[in-house]
mmCIF file of C-alpha atoms in Angstrom:
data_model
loop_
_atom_site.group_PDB
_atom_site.id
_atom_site.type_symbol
_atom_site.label_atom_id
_atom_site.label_comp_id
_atom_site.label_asym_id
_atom_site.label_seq_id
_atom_site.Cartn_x
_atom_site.Cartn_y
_atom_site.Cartn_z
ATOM 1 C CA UNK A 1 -35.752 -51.067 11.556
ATOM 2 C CA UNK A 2 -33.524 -49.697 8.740
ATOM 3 C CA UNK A 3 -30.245 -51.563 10.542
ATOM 4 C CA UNK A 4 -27.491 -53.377 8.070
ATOM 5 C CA UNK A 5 -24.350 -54.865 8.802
ATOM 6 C CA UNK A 6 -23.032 -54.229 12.085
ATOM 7 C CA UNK A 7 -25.614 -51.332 12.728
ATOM 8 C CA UNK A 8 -27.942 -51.860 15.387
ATOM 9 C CA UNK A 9 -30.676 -49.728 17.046
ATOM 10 C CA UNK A 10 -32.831 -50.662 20.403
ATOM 11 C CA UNK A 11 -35.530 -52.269 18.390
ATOM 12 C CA UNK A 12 -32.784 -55.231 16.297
ATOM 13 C CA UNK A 13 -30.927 -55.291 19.884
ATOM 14 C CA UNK A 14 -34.174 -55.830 22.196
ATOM 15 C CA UNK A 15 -34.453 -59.423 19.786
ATOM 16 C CA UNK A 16 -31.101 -59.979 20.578
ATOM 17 C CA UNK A 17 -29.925 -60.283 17.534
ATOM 18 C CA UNK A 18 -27.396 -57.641 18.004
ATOM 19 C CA UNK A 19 -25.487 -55.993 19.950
ATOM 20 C CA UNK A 20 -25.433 -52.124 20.947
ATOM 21 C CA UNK A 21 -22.956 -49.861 19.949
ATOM 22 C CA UNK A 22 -20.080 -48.200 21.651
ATOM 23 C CA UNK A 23 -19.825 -45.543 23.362
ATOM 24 C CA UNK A 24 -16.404 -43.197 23.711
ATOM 25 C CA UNK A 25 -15.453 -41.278 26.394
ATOM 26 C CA UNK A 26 -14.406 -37.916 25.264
ATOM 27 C CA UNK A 27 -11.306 -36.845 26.727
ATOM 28 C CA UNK A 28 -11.280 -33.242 25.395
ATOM 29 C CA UNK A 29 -13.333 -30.492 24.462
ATOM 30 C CA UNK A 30 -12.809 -28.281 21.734
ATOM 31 C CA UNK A 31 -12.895 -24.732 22.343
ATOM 32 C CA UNK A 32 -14.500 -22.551 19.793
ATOM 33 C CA UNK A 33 -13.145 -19.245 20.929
ATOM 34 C CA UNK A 34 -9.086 -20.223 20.625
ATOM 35 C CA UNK A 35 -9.608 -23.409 18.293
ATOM 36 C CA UNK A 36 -7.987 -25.782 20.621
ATOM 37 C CA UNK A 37 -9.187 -29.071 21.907
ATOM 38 C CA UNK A 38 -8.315 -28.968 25.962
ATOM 39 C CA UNK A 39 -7.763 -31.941 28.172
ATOM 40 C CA UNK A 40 -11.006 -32.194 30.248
ATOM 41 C CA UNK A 41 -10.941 -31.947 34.177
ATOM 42 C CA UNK A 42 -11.458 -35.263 35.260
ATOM 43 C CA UNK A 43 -9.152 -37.135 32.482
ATOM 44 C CA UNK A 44 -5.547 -38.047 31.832
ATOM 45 C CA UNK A 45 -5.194 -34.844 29.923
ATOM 46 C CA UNK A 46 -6.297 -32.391 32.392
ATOM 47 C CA UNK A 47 -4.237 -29.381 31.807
ATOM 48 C CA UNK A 48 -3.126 -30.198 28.230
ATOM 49 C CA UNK A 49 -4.380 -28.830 24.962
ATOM 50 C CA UNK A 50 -3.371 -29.014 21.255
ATOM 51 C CA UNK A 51 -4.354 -26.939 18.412
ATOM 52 C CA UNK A 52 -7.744 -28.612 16.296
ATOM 53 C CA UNK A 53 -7.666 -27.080 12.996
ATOM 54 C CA UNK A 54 -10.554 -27.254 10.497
ATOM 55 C CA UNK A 55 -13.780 -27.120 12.211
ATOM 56 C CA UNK A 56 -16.018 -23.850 12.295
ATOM 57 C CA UNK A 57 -18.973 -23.149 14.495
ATOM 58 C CA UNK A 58 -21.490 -20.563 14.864
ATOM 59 C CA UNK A 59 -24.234 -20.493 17.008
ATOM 60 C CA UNK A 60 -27.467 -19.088 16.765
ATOM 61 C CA UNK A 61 -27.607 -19.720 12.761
ATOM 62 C CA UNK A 62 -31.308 -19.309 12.457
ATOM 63 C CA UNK A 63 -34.075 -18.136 14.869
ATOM 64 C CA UNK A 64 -36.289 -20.388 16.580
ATOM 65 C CA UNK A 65 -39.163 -19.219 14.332
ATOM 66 C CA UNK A 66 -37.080 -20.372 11.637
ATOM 67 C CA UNK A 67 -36.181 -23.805 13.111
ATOM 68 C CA UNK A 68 -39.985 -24.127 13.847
ATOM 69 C CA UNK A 69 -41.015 -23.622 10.379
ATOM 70 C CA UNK A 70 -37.796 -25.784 8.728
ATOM 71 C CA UNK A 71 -39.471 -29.174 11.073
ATOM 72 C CA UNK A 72 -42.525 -28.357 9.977
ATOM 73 C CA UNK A 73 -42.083 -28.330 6.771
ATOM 74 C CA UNK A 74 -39.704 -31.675 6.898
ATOM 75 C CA UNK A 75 -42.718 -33.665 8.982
ATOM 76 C CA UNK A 76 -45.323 -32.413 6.039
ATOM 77 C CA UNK A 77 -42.935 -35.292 4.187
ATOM 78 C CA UNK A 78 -42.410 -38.929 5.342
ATOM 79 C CA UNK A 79 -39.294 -39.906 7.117
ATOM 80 C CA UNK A 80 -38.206 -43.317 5.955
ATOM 81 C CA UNK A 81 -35.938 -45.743 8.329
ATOM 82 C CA UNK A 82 -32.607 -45.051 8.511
ATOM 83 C CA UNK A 83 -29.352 -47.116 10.327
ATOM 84 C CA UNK A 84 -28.720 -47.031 14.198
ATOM 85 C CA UNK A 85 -32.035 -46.179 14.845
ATOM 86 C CA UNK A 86 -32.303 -43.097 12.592
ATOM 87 C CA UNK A 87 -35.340 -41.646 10.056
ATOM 88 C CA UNK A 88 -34.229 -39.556 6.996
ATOM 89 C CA UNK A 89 -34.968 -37.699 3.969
ATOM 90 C CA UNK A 90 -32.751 -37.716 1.302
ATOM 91 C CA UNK A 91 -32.514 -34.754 -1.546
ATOM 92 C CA UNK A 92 -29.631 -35.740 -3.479
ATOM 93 C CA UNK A 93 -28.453 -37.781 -6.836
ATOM 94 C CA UNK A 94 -28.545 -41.544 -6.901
ATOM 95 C CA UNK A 95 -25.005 -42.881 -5.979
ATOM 96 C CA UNK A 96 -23.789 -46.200 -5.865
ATOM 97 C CA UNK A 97 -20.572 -45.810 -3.602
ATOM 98 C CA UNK A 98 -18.919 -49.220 -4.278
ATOM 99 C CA UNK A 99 -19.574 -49.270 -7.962
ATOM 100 C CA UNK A 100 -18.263 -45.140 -7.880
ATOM 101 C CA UNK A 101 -21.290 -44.308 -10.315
ATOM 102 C CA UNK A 102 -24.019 -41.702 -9.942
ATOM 103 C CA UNK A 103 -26.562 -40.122 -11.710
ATOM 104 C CA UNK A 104 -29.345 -37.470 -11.141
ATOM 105 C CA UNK A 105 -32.019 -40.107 -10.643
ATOM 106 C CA UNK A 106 -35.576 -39.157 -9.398
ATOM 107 C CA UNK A 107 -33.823 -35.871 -7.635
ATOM 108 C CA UNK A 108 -35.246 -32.437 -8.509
ATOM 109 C CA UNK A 109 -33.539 -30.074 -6.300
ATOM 110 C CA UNK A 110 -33.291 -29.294 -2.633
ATOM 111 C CA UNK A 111 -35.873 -28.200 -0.756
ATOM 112 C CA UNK A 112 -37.647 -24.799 -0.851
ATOM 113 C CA UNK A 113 -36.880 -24.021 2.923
ATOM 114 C CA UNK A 114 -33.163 -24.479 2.305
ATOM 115 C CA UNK A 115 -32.656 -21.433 -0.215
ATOM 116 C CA UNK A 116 -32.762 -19.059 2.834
ATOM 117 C CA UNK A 117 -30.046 -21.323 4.345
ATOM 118 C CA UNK A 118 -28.034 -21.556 2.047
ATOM 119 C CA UNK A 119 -27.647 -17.755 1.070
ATOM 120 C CA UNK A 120 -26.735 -17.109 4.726
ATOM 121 C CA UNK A 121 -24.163 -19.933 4.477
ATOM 122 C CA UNK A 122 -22.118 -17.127 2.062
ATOM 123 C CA UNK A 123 -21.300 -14.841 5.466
ATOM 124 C CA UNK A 124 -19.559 -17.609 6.858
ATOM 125 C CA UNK A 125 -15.610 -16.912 6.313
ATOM 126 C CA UNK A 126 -15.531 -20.510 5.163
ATOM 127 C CA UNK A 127 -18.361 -21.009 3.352
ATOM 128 C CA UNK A 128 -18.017 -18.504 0.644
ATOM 129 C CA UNK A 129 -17.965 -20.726 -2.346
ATOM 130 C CA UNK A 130 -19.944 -23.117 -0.984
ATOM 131 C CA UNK A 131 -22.691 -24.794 -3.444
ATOM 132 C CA UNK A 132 -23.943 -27.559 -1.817
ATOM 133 C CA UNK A 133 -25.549 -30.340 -4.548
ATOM 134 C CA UNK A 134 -27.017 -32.652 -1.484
ATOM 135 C CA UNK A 135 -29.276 -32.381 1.835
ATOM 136 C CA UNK A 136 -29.626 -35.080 4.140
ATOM 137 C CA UNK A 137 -32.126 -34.677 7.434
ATOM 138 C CA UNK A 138 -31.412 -37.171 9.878
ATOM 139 C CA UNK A 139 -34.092 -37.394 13.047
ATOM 140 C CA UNK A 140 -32.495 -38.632 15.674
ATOM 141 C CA UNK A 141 -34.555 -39.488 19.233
ATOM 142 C CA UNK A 142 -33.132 -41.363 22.593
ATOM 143 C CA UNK A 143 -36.319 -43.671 22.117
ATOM 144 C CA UNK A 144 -35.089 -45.685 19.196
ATOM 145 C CA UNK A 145 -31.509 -45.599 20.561
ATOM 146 C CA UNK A 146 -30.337 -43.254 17.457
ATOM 147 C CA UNK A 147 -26.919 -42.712 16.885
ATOM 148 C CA UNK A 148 -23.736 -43.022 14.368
ATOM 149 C CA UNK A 149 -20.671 -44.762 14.807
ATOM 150 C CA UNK A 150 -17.330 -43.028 14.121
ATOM 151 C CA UNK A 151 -16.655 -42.768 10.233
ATOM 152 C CA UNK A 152 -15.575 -40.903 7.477
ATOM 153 C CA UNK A 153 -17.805 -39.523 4.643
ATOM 154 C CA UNK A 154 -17.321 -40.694 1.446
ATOM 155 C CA UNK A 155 -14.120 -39.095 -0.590
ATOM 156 C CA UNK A 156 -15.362 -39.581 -3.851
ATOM 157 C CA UNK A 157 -18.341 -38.186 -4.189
ATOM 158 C CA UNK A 158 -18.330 -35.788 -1.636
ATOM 159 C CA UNK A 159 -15.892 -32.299 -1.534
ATOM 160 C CA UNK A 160 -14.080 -31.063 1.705
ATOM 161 C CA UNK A 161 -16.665 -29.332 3.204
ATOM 162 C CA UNK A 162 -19.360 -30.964 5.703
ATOM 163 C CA UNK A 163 -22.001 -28.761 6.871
ATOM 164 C CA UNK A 164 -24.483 -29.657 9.255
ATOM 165 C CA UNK A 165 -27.212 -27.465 11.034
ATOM 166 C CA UNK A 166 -28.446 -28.705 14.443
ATOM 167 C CA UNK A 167 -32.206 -28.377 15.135
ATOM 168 C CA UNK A 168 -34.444 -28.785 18.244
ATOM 169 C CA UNK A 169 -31.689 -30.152 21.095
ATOM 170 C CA UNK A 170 -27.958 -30.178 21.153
ATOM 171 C CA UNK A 171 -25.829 -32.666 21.297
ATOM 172 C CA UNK A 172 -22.127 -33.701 20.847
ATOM 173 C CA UNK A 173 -20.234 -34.356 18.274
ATOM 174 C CA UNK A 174 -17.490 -36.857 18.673
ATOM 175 C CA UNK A 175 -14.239 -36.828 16.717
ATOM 176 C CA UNK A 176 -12.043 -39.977 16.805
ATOM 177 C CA UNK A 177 -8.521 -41.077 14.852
ATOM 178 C CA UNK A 178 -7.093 -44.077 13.931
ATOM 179 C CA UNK A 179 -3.986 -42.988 12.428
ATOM 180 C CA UNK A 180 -0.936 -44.018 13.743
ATOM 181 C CA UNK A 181 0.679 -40.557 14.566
ATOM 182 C CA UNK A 182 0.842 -38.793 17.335
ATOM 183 C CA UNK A 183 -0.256 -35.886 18.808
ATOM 184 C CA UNK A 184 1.768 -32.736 20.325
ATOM 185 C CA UNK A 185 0.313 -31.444 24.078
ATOM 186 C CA UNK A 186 1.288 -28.440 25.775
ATOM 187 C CA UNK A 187 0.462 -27.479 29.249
ATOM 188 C CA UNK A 188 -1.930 -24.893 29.647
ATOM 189 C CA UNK A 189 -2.124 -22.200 32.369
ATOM 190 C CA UNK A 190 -4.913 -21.553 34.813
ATOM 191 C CA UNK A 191 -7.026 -18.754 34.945
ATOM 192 C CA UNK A 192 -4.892 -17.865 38.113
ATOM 193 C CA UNK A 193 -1.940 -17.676 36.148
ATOM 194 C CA UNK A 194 -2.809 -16.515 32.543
ATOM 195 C CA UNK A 195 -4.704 -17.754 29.653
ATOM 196 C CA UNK A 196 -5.471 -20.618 27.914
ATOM 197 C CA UNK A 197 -3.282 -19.938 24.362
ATOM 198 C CA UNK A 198 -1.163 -22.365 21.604
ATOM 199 C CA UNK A 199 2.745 -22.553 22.147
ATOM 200 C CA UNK A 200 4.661 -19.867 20.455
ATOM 201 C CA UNK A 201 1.620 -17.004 20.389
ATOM 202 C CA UNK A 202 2.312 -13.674 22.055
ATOM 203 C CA UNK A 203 -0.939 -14.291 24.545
ATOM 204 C CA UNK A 204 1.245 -16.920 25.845
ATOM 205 C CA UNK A 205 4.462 -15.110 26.188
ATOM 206 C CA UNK A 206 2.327 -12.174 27.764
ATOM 207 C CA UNK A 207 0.455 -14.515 30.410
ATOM 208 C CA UNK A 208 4.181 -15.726 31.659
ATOM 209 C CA UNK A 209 5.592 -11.925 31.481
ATOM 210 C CA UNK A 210 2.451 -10.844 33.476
ATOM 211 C CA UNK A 211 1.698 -13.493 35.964
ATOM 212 C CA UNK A 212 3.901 -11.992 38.603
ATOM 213 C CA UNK A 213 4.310 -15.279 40.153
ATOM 214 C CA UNK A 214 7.015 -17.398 41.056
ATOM 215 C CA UNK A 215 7.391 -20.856 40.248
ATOM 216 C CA UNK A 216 5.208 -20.772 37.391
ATOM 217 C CA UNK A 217 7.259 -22.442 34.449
ATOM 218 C CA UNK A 218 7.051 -21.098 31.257
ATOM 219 C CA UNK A 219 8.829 -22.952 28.887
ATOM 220 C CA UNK A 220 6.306 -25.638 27.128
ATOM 221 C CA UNK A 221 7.383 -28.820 27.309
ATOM 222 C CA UNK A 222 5.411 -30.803 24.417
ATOM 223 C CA UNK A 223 3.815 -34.161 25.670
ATOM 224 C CA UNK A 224 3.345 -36.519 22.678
ATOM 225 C CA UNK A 225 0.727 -39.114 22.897
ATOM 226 C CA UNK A 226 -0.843 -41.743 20.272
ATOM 227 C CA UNK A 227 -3.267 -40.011 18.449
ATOM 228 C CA UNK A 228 -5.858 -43.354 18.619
ATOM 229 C CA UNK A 229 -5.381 -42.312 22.447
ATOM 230 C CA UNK A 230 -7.348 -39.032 21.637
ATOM 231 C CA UNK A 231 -11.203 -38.568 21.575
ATOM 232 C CA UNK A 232 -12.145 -34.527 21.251
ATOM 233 C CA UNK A 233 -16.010 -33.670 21.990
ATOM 234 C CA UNK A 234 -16.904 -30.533 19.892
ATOM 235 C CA UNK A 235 -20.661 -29.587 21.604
ATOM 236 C CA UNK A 236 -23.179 -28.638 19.158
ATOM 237 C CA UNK A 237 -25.751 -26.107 20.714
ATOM 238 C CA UNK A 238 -29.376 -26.039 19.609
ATOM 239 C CA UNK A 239 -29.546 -24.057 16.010
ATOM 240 C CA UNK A 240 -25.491 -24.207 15.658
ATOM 241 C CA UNK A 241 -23.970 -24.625 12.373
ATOM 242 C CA UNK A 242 -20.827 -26.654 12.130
ATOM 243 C CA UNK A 243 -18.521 -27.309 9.456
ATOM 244 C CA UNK A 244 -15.696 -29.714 9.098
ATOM 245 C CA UNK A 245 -13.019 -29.216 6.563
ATOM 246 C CA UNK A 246 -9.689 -29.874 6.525
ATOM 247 C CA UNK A 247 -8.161 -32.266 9.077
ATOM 248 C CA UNK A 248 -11.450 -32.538 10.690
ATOM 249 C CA UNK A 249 -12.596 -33.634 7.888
ATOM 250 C CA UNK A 250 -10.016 -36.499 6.641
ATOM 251 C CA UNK A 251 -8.287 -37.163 9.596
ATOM 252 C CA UNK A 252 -10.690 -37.423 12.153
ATOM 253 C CA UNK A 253 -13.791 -39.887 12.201
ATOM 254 C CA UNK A 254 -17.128 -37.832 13.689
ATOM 255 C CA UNK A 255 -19.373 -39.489 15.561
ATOM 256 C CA UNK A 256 -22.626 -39.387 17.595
ATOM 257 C CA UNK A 257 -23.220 -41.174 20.605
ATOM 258 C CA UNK A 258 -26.414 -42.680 21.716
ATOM 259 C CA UNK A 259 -26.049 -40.932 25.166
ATOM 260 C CA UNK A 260 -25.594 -37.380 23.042
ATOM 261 C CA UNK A 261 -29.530 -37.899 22.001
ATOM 262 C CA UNK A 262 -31.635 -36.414 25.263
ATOM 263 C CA UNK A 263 -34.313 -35.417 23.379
ATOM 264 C CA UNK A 264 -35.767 -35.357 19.381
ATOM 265 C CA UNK A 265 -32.466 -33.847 17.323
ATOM 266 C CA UNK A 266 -32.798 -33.018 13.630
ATOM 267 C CA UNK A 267 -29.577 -33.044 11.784
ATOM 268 C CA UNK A 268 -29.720 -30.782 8.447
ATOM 269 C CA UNK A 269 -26.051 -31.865 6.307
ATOM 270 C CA UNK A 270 -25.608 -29.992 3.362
ATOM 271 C CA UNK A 271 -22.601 -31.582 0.904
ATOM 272 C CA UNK A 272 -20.778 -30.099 -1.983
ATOM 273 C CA UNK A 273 -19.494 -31.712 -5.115
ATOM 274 C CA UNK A 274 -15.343 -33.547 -5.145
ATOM 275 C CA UNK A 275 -12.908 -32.117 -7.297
ATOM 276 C CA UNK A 276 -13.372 -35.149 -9.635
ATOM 277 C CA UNK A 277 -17.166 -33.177 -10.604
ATOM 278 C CA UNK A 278 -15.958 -29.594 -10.018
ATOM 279 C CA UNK A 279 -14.307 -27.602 -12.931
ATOM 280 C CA UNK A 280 -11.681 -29.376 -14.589
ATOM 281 C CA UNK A 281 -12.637 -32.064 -13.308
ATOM 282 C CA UNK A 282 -13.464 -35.725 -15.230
ATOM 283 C CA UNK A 283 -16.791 -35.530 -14.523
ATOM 284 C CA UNK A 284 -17.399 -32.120 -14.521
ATOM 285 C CA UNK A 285 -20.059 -31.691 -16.975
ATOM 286 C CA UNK A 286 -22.349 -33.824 -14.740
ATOM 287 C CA UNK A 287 -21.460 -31.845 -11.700
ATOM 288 C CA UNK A 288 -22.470 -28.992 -13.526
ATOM 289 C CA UNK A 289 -26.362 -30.936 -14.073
ATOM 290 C CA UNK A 290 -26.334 -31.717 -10.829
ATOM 291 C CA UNK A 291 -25.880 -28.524 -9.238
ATOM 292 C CA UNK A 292 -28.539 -26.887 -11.522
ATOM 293 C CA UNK A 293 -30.996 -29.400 -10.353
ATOM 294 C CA UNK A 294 -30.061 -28.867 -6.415
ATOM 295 C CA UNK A 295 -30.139 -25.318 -6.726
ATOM 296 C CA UNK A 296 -33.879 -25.050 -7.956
ATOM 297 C CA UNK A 297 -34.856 -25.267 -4.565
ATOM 298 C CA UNK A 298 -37.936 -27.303 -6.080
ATOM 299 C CA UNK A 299 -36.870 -30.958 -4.196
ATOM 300 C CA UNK A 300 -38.980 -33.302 -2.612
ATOM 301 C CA UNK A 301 -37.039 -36.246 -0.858
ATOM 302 C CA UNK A 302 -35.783 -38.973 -3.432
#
C-alpha cells in the first residue's frame, strides 16, 4: 500500500503492523441554508448552534453525464497508491514541503476535462478570481479502508481557497480544532416556536415577537465551550462543490472518516497559488510559469 508514518489502510493493518485510524463523532451539522453548525439531536449540544463562517457549498455542480464522462476519462489514466488506503493522480508542480522549494517539474497543465470546470467555478460568489495551478483526484472506496485523518493543507504553497468536487457517492466531511479557544453557543428555537437564526438577526427577534407563546425565553444566553470539544460534520452530496476559505480553512482541520466511504468516492481538489507566488509576491515570477502551464488544460498526471 502507499501508507507512511502513522498512516494506515486495511491492507498494512490486516499484517498487524498498524493500527487503524480514528474515528470522530460529529457533534454538529452545518447548515448550508443559514451557515450555522447546529448541535445534533442525540448529543450534548442538542439545541445549540454557532455561526461557521467560510465554507461554501453548492450542489448539483455538474450533471451526471458530466460526472460520467470526468471518471472516465480519469480511469483512461493509472491511479497510483496513495496514504490511508487512497489511489491518486496528481497534476501539479513538484514541491518539496519541508525543504519549501518547488518547481514545474514533469507537469504540463491540468487536465482537458477540467477547463469546463473551472470556467463554471467563476459563477460562484467566491470563486471569482479563482485560478487554480493544481488538481488532485483522490479515489476513495470502503474496500481498502480509505480515508484522511484531520489536517491542515499546506500554508506555503497553497492560497486560501480549497476546492473540492465530489463525484459518484457522498460523504462527510469532518471539521475538527485544536486551538485552545472557545466557542460561543446560543440556544436555538424549535420549529414550534420560530426559526433556527444567529443571535442579534431580525429573524430572531421576529420568531420571539411572533411566537405567541408564553414561557418561551428570548434573551440568548451564550454557552461557551472548548473549541477541541467541537466536531462539525458538513455533508457533501453526490456532484457538490465545496470550498473552504477563511476560518474553515486555517482554523479548522477537515477530515474524512473511513465510515464516510459507503461506496467508490472520487474527490476532484483544485488549489490556487499563496500570496508568497501571487503578484507582489517573492516568488511571483514563478507563479506566473506555473499558472500558464496549469491553465493549458494539456496535463497528464505527473
Amino acid at each position: 500500500c502507499g501508507c507512511k508514518g502513522i498512516r494506515s489502510c486495511l491492507l498494512c493493518e490486516g499484517s498487524a503492523q498498524a493500527a487503524p485510524p480514528p474515528q470522530g463523532e460529529d457533534n454538529f451539522t452545518y447548515c448550508p441554508a443559514t451557515g450555522l453548525a447546529k448541535g445534533n439531536e442525540h448529543s450534548e449540544f442538542a439545541g445549540w448552534a454557532f455561526p461557521f463562517p467560510g465554507v461554501f457549498l453548492m450542489e448539483e455542480f455538474i450533471s451526471e453525464d458530466e460526472e460520467s464522462e470526468m471518471v472516465e476519462l480519469m480511469d483512461r489514466d493509472d491511479w497510483k497508491p496513495s496514504q490511508s488506503g487512497r489511489k491518486k493522480q496528481d497534476y501539479g508542480p513538484k514541491v518539496n514541503f519541508k525543504k519549501q522549494r518547488m518547481k514545474a517539474g514533469s507537469f504540463t497543465g491540468l487536465p482537458s476535462f477540467s477547463k469546463k470546470i473551472v470556467a463554471q467555478m467563476k459563477s460562484c460568489s467566491v470563486l471569482g478570481s479563482f485560478l487554480p495551478v493544481e488538481q488532485c483526484n483522490l479515489d476513495y472506496v470502503p474496500e481498502r479502508g480509505s480515508a484522511i485523518d484531520p489536517h491542515f493543507d499546506d500554508w506555503w504553497l497553497w492560497g486560501e481557497r480549497l476546492v473540492s468536487l465530489n463525484l459518484l457517492s457522498k460523504t462527510v466531511l469532518s471539521m475538527s480544532c485544536d486551538s485552545e479557544d472557545s466557542i460561543q453557543l446560543f440556544p436555538t428555537f424549535s420549529k414550534e416556536n420560530g426559526e433556527l437564526s444567529p443571535p442579534g438577526s431580525s429573524t430572531q427577534t421576529s420568531a420571539c415577537k411572533n411566537s405567541g407563546k408564553e414561557g418561551i425565553n428570548c434573551t440568548l444566553s451564550p454557552k461557551p465551550v472548548p473549541s477541541k470539544e467541537v466536531t462539525v460534520a458538513i455533508h457533501l452530496p453526490r456532484r457538490s462543490l465545496v470550498v473552504l476559505y477563511g476560518d474553515a480553512r486555517y482554523k479548522w482541520k477537515h477530515a474524512i472518516y473511513r465510515k464516510h466511504i459507503e461506496h467508490r468516492r472520487i474527490c476532484v481538489t483544485f488549489r490556487e497559488l499563496s500570496a508568497e507566488f501571487s503578484a507582489g509576491g517573492r516568488h511571483e515570477e514563478l507563479g506566473k510559469e506555473l499558472l500558464e502551464i496549469a491553465l493549458s488544460f494539456q496535463g497528464r498526471p505527473v
